[in-house]
Short mmCIF file of C-alpha atoms and ligand atoms in Angstrom, two decimals:
data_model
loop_
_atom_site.label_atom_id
_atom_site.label_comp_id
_atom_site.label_asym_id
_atom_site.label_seq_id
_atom_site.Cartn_x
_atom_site.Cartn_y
_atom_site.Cartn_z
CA UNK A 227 135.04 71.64 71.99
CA UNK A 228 134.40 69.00 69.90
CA UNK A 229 132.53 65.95 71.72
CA UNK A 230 132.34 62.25 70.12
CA UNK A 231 128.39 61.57 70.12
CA UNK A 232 129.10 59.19 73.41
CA UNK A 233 130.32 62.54 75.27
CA UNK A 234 127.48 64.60 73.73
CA UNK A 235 124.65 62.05 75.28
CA UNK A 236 126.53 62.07 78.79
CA UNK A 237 126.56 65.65 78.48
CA UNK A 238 123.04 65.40 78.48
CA UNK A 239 122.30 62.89 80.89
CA UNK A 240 122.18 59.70 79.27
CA UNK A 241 124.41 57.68 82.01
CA UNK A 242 122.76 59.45 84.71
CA UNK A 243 123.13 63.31 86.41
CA UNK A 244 126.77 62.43 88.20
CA UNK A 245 128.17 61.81 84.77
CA UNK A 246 126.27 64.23 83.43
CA UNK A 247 127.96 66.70 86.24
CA UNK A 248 131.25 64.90 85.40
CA UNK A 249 131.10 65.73 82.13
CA UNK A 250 129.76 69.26 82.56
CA UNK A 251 132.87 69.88 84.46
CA UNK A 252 135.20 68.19 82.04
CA UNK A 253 133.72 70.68 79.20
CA UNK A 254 134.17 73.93 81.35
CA UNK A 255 137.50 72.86 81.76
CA UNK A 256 138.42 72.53 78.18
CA UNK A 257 136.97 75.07 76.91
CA UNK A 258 138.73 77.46 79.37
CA UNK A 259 142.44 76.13 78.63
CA UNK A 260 140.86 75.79 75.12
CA UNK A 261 141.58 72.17 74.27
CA UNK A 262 139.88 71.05 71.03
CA UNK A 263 139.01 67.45 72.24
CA UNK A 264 138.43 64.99 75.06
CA UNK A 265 141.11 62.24 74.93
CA UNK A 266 141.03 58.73 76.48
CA UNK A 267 143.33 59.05 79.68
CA UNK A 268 145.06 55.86 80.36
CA UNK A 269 145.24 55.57 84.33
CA UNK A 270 144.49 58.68 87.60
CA UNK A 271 145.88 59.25 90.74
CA UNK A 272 142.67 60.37 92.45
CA UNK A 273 142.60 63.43 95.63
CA UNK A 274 140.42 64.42 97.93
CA UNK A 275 139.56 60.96 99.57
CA UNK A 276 140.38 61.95 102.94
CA UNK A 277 138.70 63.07 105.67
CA UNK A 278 137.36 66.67 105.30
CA UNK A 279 139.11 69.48 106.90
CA UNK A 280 142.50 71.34 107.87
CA UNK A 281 143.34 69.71 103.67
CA UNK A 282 142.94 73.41 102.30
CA UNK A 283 144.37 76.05 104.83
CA UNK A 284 141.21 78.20 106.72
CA UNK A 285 139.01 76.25 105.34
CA UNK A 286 136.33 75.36 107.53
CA UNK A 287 135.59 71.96 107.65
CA UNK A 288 131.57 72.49 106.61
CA UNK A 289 132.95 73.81 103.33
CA UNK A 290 135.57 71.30 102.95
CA UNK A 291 132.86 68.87 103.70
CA UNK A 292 130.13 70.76 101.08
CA UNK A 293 132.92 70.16 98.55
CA UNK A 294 133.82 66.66 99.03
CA UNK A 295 129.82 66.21 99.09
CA UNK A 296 129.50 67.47 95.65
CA UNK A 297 132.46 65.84 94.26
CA UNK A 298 131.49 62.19 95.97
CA UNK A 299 127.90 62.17 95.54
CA UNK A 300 126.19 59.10 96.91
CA UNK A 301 125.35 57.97 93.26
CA UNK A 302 127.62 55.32 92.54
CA UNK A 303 130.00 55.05 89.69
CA UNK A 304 132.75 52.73 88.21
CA UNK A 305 135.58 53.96 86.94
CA UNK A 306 136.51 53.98 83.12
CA UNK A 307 140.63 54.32 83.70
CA UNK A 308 142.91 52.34 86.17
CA UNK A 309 142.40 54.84 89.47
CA UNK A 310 144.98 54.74 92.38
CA UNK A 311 144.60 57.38 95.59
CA UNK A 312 147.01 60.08 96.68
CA UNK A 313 147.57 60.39 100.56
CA UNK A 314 144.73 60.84 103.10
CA UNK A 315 144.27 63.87 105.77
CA UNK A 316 145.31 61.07 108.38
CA UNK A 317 146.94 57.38 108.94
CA UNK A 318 144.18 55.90 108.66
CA UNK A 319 145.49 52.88 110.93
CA UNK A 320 145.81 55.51 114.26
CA UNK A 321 142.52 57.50 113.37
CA UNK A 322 142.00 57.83 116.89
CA UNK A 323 146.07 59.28 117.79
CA UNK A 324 145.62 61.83 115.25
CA UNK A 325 143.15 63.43 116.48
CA UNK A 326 139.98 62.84 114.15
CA UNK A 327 136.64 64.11 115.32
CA UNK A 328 134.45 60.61 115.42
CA UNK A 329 131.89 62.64 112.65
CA UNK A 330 135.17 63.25 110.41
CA UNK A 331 136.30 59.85 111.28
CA UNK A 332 132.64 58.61 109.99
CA UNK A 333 133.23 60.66 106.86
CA UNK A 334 136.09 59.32 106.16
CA UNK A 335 135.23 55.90 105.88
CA UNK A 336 132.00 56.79 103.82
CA UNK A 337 134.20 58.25 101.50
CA UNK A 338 136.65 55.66 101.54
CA UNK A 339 133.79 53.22 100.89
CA UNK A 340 132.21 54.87 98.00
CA UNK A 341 135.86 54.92 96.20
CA UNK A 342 136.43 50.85 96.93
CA UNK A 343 132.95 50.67 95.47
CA UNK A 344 133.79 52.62 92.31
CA UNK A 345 137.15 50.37 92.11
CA UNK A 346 139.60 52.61 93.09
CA UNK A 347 143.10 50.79 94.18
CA UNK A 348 143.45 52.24 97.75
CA UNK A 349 147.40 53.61 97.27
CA UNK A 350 147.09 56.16 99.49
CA UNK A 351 150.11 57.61 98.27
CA UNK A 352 152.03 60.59 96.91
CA UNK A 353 154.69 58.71 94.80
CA UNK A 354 152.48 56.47 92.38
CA UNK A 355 155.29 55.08 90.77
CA UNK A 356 156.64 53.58 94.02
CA UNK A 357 153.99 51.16 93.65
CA UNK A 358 153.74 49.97 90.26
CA UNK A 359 152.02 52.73 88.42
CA UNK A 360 154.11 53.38 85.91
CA UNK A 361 152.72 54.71 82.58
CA UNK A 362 154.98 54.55 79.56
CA UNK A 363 156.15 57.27 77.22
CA UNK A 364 153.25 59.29 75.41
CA UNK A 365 150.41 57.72 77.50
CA UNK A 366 148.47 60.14 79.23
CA UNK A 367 147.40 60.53 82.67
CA UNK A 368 145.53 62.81 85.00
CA UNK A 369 147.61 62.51 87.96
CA UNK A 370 147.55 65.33 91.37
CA UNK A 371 150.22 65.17 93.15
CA UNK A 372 152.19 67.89 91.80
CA UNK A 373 156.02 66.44 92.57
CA UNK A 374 154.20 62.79 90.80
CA UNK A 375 152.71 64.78 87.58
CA UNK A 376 156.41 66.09 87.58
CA UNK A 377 158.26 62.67 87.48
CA UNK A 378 155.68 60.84 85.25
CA UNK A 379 155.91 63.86 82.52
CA UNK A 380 159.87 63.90 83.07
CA UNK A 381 161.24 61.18 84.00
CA UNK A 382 158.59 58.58 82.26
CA UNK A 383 158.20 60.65 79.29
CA UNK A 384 154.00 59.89 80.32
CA UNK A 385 151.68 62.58 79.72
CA UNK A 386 149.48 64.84 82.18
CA UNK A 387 148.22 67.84 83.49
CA UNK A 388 148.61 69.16 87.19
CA UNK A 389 145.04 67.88 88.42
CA UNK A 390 142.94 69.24 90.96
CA UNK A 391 140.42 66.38 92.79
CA UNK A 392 137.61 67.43 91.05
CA UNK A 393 139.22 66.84 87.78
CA UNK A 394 140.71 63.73 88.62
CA UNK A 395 137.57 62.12 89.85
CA UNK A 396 135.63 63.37 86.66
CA UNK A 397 138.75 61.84 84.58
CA UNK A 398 138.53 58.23 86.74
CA UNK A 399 134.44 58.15 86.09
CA UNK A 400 134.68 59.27 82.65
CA UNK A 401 137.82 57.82 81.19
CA UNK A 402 139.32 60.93 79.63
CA UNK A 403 140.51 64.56 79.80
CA UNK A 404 140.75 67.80 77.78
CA UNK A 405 143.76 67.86 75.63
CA UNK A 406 146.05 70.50 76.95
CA UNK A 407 149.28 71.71 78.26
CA UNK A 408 151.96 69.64 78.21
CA UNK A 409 149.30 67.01 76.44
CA UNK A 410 150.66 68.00 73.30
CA UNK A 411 154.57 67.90 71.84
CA UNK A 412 154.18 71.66 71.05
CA UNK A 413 153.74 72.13 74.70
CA UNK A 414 156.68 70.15 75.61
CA UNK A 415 159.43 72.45 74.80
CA UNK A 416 162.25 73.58 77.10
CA UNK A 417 162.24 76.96 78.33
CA UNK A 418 164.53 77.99 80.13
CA UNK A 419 168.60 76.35 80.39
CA UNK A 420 169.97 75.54 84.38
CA UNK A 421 173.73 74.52 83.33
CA UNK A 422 174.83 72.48 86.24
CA UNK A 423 178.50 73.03 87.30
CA UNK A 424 179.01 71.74 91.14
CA UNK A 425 179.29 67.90 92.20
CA UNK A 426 175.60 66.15 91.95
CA UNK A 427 176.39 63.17 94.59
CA UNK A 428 173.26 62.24 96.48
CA UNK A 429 169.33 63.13 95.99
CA UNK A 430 169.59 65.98 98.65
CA UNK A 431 171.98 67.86 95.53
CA UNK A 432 168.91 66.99 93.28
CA UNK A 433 166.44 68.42 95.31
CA UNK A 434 168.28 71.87 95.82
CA UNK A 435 169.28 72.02 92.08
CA UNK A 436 165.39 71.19 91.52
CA UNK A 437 164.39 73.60 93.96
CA UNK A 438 167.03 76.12 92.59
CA UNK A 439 165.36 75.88 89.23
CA UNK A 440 161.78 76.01 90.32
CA UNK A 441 162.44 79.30 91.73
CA UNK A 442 164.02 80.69 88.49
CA UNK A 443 160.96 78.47 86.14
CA UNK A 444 157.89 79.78 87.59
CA UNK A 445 155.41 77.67 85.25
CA UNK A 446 158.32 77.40 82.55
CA UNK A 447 160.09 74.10 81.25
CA UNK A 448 163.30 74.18 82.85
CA UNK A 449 166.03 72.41 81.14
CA UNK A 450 169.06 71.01 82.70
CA UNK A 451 172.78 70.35 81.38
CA UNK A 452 175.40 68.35 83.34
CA UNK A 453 172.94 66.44 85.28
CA UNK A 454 173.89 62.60 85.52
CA UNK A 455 171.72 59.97 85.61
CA UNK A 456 168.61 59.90 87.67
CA UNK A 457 167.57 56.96 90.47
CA UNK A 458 163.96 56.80 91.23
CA UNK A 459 164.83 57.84 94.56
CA UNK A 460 166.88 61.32 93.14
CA UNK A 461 163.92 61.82 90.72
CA UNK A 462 161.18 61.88 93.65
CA UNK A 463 163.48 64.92 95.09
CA UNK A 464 164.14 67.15 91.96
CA UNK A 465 160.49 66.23 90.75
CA UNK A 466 158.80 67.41 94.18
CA UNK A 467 161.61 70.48 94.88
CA UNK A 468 160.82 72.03 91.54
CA UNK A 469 157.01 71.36 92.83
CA UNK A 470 157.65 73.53 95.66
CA UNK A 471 159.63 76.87 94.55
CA UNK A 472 157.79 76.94 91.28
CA UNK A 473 155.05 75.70 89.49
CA UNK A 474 156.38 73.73 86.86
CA UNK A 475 154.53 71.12 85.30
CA UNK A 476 157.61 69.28 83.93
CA UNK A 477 161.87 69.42 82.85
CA UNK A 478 164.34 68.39 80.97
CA UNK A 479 167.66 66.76 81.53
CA UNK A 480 169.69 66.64 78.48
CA UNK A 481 171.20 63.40 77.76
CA UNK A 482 169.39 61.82 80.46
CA UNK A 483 165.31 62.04 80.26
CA UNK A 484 163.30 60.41 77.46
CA UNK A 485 162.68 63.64 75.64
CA UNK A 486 166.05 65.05 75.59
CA UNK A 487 168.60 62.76 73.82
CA UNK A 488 169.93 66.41 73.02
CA UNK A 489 169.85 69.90 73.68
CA UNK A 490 167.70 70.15 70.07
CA UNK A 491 165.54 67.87 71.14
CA UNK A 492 164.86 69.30 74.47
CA UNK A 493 164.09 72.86 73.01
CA UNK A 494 162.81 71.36 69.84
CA UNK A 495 164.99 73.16 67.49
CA UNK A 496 164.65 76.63 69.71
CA UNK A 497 166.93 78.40 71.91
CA UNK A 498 166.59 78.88 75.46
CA UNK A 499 164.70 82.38 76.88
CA UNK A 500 166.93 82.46 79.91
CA UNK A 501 170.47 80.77 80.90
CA UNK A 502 171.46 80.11 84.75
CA UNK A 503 174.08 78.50 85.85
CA UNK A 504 173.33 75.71 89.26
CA UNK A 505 176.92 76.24 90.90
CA UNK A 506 178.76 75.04 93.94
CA UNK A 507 177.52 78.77 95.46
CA UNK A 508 174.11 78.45 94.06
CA UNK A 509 173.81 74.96 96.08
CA UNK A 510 174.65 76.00 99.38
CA UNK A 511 172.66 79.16 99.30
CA UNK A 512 169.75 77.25 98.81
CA UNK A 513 170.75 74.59 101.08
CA UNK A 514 171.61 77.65 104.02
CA UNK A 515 167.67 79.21 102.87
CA UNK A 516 165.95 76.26 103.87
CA UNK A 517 168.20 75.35 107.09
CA UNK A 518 166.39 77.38 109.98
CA UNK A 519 168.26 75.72 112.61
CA UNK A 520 170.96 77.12 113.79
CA UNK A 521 171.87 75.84 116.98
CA UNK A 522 171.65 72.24 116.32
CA UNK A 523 168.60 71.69 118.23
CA UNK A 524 165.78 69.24 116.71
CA UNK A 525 163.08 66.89 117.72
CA UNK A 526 161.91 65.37 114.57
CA UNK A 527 163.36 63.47 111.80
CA UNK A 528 161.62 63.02 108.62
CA UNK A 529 162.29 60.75 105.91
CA UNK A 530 160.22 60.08 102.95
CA UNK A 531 158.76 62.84 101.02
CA UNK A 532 157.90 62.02 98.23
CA UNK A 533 157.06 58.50 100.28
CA UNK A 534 160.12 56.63 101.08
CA UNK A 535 161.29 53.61 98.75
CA UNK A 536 161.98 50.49 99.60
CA UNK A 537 165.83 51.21 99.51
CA UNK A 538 165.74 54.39 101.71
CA UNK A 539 163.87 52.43 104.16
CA UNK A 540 166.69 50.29 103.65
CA UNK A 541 169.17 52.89 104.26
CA UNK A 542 167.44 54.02 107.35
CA UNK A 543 167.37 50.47 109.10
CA UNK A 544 171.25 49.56 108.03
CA UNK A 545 172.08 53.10 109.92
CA UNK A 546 170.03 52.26 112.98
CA UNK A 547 170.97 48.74 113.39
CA UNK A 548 172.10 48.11 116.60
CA UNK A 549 171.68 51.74 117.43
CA UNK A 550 168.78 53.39 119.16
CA UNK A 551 167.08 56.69 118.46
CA UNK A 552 167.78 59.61 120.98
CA UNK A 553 165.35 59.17 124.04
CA UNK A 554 163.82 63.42 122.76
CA UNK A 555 163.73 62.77 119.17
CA UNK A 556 161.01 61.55 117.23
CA UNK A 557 161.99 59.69 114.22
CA UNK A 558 158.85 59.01 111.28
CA UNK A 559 160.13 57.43 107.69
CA UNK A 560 156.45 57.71 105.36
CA UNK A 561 155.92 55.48 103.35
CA UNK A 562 153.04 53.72 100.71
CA UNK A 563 151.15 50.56 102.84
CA UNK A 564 152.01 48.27 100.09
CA UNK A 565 156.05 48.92 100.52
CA UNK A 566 155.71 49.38 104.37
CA UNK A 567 154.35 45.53 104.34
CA UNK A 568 157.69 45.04 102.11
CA UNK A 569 159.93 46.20 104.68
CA UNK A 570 158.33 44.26 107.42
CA UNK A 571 158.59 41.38 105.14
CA UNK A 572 162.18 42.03 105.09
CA UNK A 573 162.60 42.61 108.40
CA UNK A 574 163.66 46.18 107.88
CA UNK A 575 160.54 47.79 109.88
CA UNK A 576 161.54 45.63 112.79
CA UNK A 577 164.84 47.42 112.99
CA UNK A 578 163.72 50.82 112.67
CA UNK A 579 161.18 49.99 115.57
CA UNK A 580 163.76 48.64 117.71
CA UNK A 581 166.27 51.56 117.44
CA UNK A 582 162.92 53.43 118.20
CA UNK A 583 162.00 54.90 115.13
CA UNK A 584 158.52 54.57 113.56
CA UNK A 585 157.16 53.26 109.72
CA UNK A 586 154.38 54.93 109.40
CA UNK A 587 152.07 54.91 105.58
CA UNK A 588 148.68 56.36 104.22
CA UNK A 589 150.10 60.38 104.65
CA UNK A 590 152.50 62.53 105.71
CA UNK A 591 153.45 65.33 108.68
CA UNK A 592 152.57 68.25 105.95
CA UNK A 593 149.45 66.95 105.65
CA UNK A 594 148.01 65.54 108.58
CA UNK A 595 149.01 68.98 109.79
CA UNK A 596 150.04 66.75 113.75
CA UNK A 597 153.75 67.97 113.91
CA UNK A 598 153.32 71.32 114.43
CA UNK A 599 156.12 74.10 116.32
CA UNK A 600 158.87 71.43 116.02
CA UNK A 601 162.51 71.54 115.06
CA UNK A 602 162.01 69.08 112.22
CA UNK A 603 165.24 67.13 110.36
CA UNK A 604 164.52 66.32 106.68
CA UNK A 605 165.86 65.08 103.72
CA UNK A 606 163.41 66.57 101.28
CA UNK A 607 163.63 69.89 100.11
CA UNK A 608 159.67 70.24 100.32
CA UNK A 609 158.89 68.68 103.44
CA UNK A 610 161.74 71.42 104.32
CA UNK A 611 159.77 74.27 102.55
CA UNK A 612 156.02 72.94 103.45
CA UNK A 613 157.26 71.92 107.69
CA UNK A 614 158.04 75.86 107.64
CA UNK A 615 155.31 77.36 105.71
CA UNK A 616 152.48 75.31 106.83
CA UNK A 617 153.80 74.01 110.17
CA UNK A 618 155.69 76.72 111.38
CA UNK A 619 158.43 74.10 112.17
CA UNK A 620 162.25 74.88 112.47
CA UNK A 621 164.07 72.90 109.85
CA UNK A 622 167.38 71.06 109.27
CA UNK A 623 168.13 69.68 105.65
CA UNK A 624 170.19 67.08 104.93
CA UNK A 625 171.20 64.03 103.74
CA UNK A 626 169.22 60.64 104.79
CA UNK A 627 172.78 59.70 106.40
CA UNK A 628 172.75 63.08 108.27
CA UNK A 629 169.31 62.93 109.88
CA UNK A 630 168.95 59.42 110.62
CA UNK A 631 172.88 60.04 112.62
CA UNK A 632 171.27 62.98 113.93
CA UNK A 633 168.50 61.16 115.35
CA UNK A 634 170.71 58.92 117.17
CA UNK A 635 172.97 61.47 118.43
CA UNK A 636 170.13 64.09 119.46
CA UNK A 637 171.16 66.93 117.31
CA UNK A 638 172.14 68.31 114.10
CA UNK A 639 174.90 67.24 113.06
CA UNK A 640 176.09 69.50 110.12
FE1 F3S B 148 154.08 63.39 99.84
FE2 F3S B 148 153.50 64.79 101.97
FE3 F3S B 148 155.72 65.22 100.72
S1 F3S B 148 152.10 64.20 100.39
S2 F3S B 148 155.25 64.81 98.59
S3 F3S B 148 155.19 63.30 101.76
S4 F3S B 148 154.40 66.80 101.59
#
């Protein structure tokens, strides 16, 4: 790689052996996905500050805790790029309710320390752009959050990688990132063509006609026809369902996202290497694969994943107003801290806790790993995927209307 004489000097310890480690990994990096440069990165949504443990499955938590040692070393640092976190292991308001060993809970808020210290903007969410961190078209990021890296290169035309923590926290302390991947226009190019043909009427059809194309993808650009325009709200479900069945960095929606005024532009002159076509059929076998719940039976309702917006939250207190959750149910909606004060503001959190439902920010049932062995409702296509894999949870998919009605009544209603 080439290195500006700046980089060379860090390389060799000029600003001190964590840069100097920093940059040592930022240089194995590139030279393994055999970028030619380091290039300024323009704002990262930072991993990994969370409690150790349980985060990376039979891990113990001495290793987890070795490796968050190494990538948080005591040396301080400031970082070079706007930073923001992704979620953390637990709420970190109810520490004690979910179930935090005091040493991990001691961790935690050394960790948590050194990243205020270093000027990270304590976000402590999975959907970035929820909360005002919205890069524009061509300006590159390191983000982590795979569904997020999804919807900034897609649906914000921005620019980045699918970032692991250690990468991200080099990328915050150093300001920049191997030029790779999707990085570059060359790299940008659709794939493969999903040609949608069925009704796309809510975010739930997003999500399945994301996760439908995931599946088919792999780590391809998928590149979809007949999709109509996408809220925020719809983009959060086909960015983190194509996340989830496949490992797809970004898509395409012709006519729709910022690189695909046409079907030219989306394969940039090419043609696509496979054609599928996202049918009525298609939909509701995917819909039927992720339903495990066959008789009707749940005890958890889960809303927001990617993190709720403000106007789902909405959604979820106009349903319950006046209503009151079923007495055996358990109703979360996850959200970012910064919109959950929002919906107090608005009184919106109020109603959700009077119908018996809960608000709850800072991370999610997937990850804090407390909601195991349920029969979980959901309206996300990954929280239905991950609740099953990771959880071994039952799950019922649906619409937001669906659950939230199902939570009231005390079982799936279909
Ligand atoms: Fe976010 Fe958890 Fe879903 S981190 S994307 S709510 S699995």
């Amino acid at each position: 790689m080439i290195l500006t004489d700046e980089q060379n000097n860090i390389l060799h310890g000029s600003q001190g052996p964590l840069l100097q480690k920093y940059m040592q990994w930022m240089v194995r990096w590139g030279t393994a996905m055999n970028a030619e440069r380091l290039v300024p990165v323009h704002n990262v949504h930072v991993s990994g500050v969370s409690a150790p443990g349980h985060m990376v499955i039979g891990m113990p938590d001495g290793v987890m805790k070795g490796m968050k040692e190494q990538i948080w070393d005591t040396t301080s640092f400031k970082v070079k790029a706007p930073t923001y976190t992704h979620v953390a292991r637990i709420t970190l308001d109810y520490a004690d309710e979910r179930g935090l060993e005091p040493d991990q809970q001691q961790f935690q808020h050394e960790i948590i320390e050194r990243a205020r210290k270093a000027g990270i903007v304590l976000t402590w969410s999975c959907a970035p752009y929820l909360v005002g961190v919205l890069p524009g078209k061509g300006q590159i990021c390191a983000w982590t959050e795979s569904s997020a890296v999804i919807y900034a290169n897609s649906i914000l035309g921005a620019r980045t990688t699918r970032n692991g923590q250690e990468s991200a926290t080099a990328a915050a302390a150093l300001g920049v990132v191997p030029e790779f991947g999707v990085l570059l226009d060359k790299n940008r190019v659709g794939e493969i063509l999903i040609s949608v043909e069925t009704d796309i009427n809510n975010s739930l059809d997003f999500g399945l006609a994301g996760y439908f194309a995931g599946e088919l993808a792999g780590l391809k650009i998928p590149v979809f026809e007949g999709l109509p325009s996408i809220p925020v709200e719809a983009g959060k479900q086909i960015s983190a369902a194509l996340a989830t069945s496949g490992g797809v960095t970004m898509f395409h929606a012709i006519g729709v996202t910022p690189e695909a005024s046409s079907f030219d532009q989306a394969f940039q002159g090419g043609t696509p290497k496979g054609k599928y076509v996202f049918d009525g059929q298609a939909k509701k076998e995917v819909l039927n694969k992720l339903n495990t719940i066959k008789d009707g039976m749940i005890d958890h309702v889960m809303i927001g994943c990617p993190h709720a917006s403000l106007d789902e939250i909405r959604t979820v207190a106009d349903l319950l107003d006046g209503r009151k959750v079923d007495n055996n149910i358990r109703l979360e909606v996850w959200t970012p801290r910064a919109i959950r004060r929002t919906a107090e503001d608005l009184g919106y959190l109020q109603v959700i806790e009077e119908a018996g439902g809960k608000v709850l920010s800072d991370s999610c049932p997937a990850i804090s790993r407390v909601s195991q062995g349920k029969a979980m409702a959901t309206h996300s296509c990954k929280q239905a995927h991950y609740s099953q894999q990771l959880l071994g949870n039952k799950v019922a998919l649906g619409t937001i209307e669906q659950c939230v009605n199902s939570a009231i009544e005390g079982r799936w209603l279909s």
